[in-house]
Short mmCIF file of C-alpha atoms and ligand atoms in Angstrom, two decimals:
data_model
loop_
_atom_site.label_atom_id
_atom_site.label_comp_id
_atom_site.label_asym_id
_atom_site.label_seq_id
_atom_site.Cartn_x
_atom_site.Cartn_y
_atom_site.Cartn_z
CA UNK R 1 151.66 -38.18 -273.08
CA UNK R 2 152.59 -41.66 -272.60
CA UNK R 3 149.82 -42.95 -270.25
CA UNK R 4 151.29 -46.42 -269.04
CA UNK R 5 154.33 -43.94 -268.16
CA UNK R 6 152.13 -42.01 -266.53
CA UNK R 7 150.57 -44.24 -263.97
CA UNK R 8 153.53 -45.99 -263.48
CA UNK R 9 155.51 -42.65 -262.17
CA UNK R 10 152.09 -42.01 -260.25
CA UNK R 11 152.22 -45.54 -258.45
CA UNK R 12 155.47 -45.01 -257.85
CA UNK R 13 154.94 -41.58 -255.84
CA UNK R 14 152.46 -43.07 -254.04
CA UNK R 15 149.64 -40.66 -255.11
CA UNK R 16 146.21 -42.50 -255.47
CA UNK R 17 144.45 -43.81 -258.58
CA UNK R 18 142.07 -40.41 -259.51
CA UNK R 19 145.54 -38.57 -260.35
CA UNK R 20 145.50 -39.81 -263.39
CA UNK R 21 142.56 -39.14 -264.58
CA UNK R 22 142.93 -35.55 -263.15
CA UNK R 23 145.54 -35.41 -265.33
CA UNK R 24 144.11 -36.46 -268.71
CA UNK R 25 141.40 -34.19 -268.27
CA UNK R 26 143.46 -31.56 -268.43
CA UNK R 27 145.42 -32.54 -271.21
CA UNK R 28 142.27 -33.16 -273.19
CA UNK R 29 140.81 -29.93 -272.54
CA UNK R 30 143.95 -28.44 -274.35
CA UNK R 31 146.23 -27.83 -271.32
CA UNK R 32 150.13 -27.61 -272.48
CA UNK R 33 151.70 -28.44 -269.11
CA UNK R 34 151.61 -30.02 -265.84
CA UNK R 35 152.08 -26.14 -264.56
CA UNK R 36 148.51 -25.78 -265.67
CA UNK R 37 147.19 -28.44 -263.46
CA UNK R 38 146.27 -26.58 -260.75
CA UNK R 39 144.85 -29.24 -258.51
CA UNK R 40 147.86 -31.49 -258.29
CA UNK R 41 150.02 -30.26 -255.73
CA UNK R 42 153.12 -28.58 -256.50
CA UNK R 43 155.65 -30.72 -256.07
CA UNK R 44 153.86 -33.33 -258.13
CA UNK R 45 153.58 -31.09 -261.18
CA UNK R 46 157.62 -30.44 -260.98
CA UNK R 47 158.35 -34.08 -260.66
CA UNK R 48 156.20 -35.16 -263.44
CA UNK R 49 158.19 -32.52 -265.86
CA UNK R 50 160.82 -33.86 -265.28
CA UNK R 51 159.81 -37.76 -265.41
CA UNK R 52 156.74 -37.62 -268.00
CA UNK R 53 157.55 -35.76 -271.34
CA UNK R 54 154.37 -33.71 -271.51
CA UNK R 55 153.77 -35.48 -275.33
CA UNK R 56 155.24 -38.64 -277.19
CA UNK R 57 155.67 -36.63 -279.89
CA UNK R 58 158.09 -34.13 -280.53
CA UNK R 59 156.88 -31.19 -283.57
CA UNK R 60 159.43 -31.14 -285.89
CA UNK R 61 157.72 -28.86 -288.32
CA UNK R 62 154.48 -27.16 -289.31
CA UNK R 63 152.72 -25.31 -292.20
CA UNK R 64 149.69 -23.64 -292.80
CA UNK R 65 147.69 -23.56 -296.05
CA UNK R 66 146.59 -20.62 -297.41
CA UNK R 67 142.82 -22.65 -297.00
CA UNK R 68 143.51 -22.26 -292.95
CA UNK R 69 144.56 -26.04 -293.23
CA UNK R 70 147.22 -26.93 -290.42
CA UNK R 71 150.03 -30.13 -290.54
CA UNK R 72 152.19 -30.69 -288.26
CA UNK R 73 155.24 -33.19 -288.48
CA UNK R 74 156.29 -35.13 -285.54
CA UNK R 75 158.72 -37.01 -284.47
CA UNK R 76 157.86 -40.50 -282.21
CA UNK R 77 161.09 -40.84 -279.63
CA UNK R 78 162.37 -43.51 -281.38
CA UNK R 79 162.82 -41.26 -284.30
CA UNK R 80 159.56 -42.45 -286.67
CA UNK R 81 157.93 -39.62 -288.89
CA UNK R 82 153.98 -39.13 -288.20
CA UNK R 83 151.97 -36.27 -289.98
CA UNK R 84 148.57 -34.71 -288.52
CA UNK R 85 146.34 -32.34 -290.29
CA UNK R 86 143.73 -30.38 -289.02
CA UNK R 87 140.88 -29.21 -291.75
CA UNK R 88 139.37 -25.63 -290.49
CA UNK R 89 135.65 -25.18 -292.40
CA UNK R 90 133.83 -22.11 -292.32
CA UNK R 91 130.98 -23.52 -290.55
CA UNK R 92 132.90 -24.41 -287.62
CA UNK R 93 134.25 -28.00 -288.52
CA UNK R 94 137.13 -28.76 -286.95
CA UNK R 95 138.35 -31.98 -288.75
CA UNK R 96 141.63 -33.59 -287.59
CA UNK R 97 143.49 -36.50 -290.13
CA UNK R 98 144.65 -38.60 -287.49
CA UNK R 99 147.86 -41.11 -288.90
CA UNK R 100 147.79 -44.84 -287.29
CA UNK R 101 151.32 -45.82 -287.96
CA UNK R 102 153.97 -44.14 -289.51
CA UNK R 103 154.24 -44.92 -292.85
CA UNK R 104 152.22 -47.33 -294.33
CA UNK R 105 152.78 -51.31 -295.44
CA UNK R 106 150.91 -51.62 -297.89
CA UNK R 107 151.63 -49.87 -301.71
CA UNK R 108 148.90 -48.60 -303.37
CA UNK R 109 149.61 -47.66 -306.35
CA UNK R 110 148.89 -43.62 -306.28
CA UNK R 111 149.51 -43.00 -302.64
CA UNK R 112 152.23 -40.86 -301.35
CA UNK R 113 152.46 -42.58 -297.97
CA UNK R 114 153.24 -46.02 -299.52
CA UNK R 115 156.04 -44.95 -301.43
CA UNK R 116 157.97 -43.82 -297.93
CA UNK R 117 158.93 -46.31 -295.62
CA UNK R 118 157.00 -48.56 -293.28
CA UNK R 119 157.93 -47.90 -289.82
CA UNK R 120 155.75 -49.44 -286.72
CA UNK R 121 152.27 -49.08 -286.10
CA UNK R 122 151.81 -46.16 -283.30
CA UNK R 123 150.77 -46.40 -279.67
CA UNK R 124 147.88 -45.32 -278.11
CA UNK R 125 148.80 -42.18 -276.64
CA UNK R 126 150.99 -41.60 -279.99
CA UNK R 127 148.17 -41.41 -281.84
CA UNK R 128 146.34 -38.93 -279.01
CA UNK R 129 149.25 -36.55 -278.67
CA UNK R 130 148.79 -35.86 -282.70
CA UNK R 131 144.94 -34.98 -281.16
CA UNK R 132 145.59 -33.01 -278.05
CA UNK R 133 148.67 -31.20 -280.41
CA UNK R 134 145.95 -29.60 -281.95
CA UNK R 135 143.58 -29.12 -279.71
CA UNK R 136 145.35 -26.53 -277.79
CA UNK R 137 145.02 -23.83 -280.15
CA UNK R 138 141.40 -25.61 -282.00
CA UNK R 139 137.91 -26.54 -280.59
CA UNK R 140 138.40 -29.63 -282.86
CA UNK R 141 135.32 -31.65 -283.47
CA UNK R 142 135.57 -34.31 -286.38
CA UNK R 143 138.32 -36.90 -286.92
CA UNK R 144 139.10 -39.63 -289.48
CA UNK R 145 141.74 -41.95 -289.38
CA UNK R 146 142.90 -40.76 -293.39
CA UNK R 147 146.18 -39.85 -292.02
CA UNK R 148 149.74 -42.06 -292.78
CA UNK R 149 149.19 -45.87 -292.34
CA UNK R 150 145.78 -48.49 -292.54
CA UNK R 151 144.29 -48.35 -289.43
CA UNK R 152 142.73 -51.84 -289.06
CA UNK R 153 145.95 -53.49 -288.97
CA UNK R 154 146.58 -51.08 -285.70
CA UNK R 155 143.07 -51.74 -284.39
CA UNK R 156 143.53 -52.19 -280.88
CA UNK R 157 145.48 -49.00 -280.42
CA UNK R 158 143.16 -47.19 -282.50
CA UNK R 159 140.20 -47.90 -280.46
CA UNK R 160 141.06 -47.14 -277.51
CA UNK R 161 142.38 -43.82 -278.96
CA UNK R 162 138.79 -43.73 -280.35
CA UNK R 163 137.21 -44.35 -276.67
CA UNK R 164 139.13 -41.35 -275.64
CA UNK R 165 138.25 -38.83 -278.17
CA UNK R 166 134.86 -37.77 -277.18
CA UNK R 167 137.26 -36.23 -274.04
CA UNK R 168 138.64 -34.05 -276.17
CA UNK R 169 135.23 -32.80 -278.08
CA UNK R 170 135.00 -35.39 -280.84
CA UNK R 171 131.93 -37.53 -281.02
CA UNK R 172 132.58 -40.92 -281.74
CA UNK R 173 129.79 -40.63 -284.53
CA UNK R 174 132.47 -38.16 -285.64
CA UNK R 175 134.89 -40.47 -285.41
CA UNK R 176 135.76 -42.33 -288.77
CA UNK R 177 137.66 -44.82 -289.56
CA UNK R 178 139.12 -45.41 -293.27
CA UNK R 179 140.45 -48.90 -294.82
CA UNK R 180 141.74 -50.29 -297.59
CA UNK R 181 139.69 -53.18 -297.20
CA UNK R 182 141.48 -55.15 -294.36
CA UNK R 183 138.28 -57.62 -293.81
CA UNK R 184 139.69 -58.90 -290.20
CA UNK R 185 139.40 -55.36 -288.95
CA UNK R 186 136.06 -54.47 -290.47
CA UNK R 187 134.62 -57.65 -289.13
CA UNK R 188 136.08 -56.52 -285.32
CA UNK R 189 134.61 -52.94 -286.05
CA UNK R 190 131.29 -54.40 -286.55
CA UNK R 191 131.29 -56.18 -282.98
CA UNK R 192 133.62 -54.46 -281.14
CA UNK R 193 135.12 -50.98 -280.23
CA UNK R 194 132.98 -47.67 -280.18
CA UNK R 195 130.94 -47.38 -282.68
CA UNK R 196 132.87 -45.09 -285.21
CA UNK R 197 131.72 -44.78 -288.62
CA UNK R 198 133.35 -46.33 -291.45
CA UNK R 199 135.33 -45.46 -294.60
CA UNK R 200 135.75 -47.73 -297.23
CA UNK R 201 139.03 -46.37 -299.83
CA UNK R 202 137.19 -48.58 -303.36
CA UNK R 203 138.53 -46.91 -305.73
CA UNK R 204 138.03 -49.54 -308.55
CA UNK R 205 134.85 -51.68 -308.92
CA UNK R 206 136.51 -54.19 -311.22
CA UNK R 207 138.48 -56.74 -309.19
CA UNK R 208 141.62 -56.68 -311.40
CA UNK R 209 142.04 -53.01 -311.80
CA UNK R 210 141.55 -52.78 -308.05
CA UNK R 211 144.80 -55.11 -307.36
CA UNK R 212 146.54 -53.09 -310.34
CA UNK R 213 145.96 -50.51 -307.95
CA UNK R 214 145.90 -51.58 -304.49
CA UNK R 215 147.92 -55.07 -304.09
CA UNK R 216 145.77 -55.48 -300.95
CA UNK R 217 143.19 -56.59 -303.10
CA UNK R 218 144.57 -59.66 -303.90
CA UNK R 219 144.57 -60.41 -300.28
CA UNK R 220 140.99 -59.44 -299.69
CA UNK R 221 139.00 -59.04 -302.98
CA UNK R 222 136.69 -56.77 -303.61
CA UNK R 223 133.38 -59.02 -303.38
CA UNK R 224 134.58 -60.65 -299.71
CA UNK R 225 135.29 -56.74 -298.72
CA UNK R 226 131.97 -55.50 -299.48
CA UNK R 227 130.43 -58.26 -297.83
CA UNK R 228 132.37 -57.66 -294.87
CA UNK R 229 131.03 -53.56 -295.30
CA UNK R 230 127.23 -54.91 -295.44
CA UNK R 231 127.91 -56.88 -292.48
CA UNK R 232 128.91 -53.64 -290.44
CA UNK R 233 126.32 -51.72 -291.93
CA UNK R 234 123.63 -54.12 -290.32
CA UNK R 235 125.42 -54.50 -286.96
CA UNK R 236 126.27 -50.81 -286.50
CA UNK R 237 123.07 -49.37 -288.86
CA UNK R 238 125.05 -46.94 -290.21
CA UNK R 239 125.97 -45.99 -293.99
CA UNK R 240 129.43 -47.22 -295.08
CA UNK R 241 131.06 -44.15 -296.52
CA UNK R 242 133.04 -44.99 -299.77
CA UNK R 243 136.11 -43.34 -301.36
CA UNK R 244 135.87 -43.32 -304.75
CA UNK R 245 139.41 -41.61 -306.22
CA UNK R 246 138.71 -40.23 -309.81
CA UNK R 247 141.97 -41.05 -312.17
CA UNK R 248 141.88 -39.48 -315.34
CA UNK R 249 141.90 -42.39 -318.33
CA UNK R 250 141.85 -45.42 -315.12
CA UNK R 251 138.80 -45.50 -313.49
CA UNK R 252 136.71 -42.52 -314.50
CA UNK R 253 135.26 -44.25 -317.74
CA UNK R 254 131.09 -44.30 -318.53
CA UNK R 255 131.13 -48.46 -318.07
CA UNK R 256 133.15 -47.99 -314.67
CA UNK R 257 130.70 -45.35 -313.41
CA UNK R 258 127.66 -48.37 -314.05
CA UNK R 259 130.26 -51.05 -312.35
CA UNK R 260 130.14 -48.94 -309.29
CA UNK R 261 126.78 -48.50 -309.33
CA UNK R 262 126.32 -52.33 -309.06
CA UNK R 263 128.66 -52.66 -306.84
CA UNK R 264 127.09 -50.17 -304.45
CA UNK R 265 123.98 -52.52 -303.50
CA UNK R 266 121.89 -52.29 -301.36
CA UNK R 267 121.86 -48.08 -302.02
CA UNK R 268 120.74 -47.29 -298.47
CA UNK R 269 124.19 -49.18 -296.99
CA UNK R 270 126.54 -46.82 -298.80
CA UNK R 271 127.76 -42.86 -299.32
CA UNK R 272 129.76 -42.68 -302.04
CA UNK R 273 132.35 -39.33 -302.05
CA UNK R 274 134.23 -38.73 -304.73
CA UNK R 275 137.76 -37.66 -304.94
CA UNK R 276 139.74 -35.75 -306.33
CA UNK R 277 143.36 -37.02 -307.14
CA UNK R 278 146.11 -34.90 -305.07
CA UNK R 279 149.64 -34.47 -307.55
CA UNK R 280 152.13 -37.17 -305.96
CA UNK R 281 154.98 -38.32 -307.67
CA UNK R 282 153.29 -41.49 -308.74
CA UNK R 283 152.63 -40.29 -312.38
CA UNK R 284 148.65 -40.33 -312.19
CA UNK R 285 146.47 -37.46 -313.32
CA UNK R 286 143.86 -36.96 -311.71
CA UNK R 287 140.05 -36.22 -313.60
CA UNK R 288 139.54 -32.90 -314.48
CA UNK R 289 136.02 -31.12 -313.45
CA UNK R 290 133.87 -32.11 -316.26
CA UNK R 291 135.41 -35.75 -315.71
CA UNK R 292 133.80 -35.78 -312.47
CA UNK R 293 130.73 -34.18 -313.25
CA UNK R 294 129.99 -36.60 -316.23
CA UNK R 295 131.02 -39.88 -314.35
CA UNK R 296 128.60 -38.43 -311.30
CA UNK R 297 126.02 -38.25 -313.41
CA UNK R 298 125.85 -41.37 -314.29
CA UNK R 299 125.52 -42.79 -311.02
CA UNK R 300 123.37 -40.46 -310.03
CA UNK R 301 120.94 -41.83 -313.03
CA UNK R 302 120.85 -45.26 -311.78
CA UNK R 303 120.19 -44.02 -308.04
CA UNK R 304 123.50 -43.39 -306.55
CA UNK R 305 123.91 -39.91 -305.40
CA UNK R 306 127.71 -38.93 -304.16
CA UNK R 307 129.49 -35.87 -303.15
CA UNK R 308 132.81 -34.68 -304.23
CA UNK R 309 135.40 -34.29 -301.85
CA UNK R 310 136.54 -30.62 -301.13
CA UNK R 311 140.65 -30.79 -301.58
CA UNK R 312 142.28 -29.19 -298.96
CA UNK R 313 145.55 -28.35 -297.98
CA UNK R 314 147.40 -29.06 -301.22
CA UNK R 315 149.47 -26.35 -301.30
CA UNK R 316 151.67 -27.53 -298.44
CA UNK R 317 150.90 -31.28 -299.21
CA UNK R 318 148.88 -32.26 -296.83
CA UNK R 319 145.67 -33.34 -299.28
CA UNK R 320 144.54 -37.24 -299.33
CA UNK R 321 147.73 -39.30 -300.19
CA UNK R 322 150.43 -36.68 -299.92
CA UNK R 323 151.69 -37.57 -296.40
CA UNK R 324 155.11 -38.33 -297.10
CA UNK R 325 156.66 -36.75 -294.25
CA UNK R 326 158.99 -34.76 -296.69
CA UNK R 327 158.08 -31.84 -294.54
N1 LIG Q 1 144.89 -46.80 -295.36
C1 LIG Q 1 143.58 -46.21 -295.13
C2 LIG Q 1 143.67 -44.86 -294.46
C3 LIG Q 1 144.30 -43.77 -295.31
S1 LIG Q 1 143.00 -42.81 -295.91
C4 LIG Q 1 142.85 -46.11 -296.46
O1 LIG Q 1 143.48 -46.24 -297.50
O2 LIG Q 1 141.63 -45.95 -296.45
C5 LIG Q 1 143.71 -41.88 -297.15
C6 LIG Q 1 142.73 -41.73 -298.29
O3 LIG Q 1 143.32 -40.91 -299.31
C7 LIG Q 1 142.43 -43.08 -298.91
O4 LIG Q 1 141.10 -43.11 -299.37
C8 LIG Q 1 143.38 -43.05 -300.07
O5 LIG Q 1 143.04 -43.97 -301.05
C9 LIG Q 1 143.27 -41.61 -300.52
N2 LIG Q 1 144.37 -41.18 -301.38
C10 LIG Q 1 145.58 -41.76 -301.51
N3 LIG Q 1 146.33 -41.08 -302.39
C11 LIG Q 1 145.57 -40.06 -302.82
C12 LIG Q 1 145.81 -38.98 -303.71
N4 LIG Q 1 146.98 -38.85 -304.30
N5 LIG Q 1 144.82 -38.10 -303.91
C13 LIG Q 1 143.64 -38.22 -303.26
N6 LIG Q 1 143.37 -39.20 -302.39
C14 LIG Q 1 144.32 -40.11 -302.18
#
């Protein structure tokens, strides 16, 4: 729900400040209307229904793999597609993709979500309605910011989503945040906000083929990123988790498997998951098994060991990258 709304319609019916907090604590333990609120009084709960739309988000459409992966496709009021997924593991995981704008600006190369159109990063409580969505049928427990958009250029509304997750069940050491690189955002995570864990999307350990594939890179190369990832790994003490995206032919080669091993130094700052290409339309292929297991190998002989990503959800396109908001 739109919080600022919220406390506004609260001032304005005189009721005192610990309303509002009543309230969210409701919603975050997976309530799906004022009804529900049982200590607000009555009359309170009616005019709120009718003043407050219980989410910012309206669900336009959802789909269920046949892994027990959930997305959902929302509409913001102003009309602005924003996809969710929620990842269901057998051990209990409950692993929400939370999207930071909708849309993305930037154009890598393979993505899905930067061939669709940019439309405005999302608010606050836009990005906690695709949370509490879910949470009223899940015990959700994990969530990374992998969904539509680059988070760091939405930082301030994404941390003070992040302060408010732990409400809702989610750590904030579960909480991760993924980038393309945007150093003036790292650099903030490393001083400010609470501390969620961070994702760097690499992808390329060769400067040139990295801007080939990510035109952000010319903005923020490679070297000056990675600095800016050690730098958070010494204020924060936590490993930087990497994205490495296996294309078949473009950066899955024996030499490029070395490259990233230098570039993954010191070994006790990074973990390195590999991943699996999702079919877009972008007209990549992705590596095929023995690909992977070959260019894993390799790093795993000079010292870097790395896990491969477990694809879910492709069936109804809601893997890494396919968030297009085609429905
Ligand atoms: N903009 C941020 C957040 C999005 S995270 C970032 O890029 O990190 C989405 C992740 O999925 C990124 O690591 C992205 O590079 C990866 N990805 C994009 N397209 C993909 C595809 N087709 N298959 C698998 N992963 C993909």
């Amino acid at each position: 729900m739109d919080l600022a709304l919220l406390d506004d319609r609260l001032a304005a019916h005189g009721e005192p400040p610990f309303r509002s907090r009543q309230i969210w604590e409701w919603a975050a333990r997976g309530a799906d209307s004022y009804e529900q609120m049982t200590n607000l009084p009555v009359e309170l709960r009616t005019a709120l229904a009718d003043e407050v739309p219980f989410s910012s988000l309206e669900p336009v459409r959802e789909a269920l793999a046949r892994d027990g992966t959930a997305k959902a496709l929302f509409e913001t009021a102003d009309g602005r597609p924003v996809e969710t997924v929620l990842m269901r593991y057998r051990d209990g995981r409950r692993s929400l993709c939370l999207s930071s704008q909708s849309g993305c600006p930037l154009t890598c190369t393979f993505c899905a979500t930067g061939r669709m159109k940019f439309g405005r990063n999302l608010t606050v409580s836009e990005i906690l309605d695709q949370a509490l969505h879910f949470r009223r049928s899940d015990a959700v427990n994990h969530a990374v910011f992998m969904g539509m958009g680059e988070p760091l250029m939405n930082l301030d509304n994404v941390l003070a989503a992040c302060e408010r997750l732990p409400e809702l069940g989610i750590a904030t050491s579960n909480t991760a945040i993924s980038t393309v690189g945007w150093i003036p955002g790292i650099e903030r995570m490393a001083s400010e906000g609470p501390p969620a864990r961070l994702a760097l999307s690499l992808h390329a350990s060769d400067d040139s083929l990295r801007s080939e594939l990510m035109p952000v890179n010319e903005r923020y190369p490679l070297p000056d990123v990675l600095a800016a990832c050690l730098r958070w790994h010494e204020a924060r003490r936590r490993q930087v988790f990497v994205e490495y995206l296996m294309l078949e032919g473009v950066n899955d080669r024996y030499e490029q498997a070395l490259e990233l091993a230098a570039a993954l130094v010191p070994r006790k700052a990074f973990k390195l998951n590999l991943i699996p290409y999702n079919p877009t339309d972008a007209g990549f292929r992705g590596s095929g098994r023995d690909a992977i297991a070959a260019f894993r190998a390799v790093l795993e002989g000079r010292g870097v060991r790395s896990t491969v990503r477990l694809t879910r959800g492709r069936d109804i396109d809601a893997a890494c990258g396919q968030l297009a908001a085609r429905g």
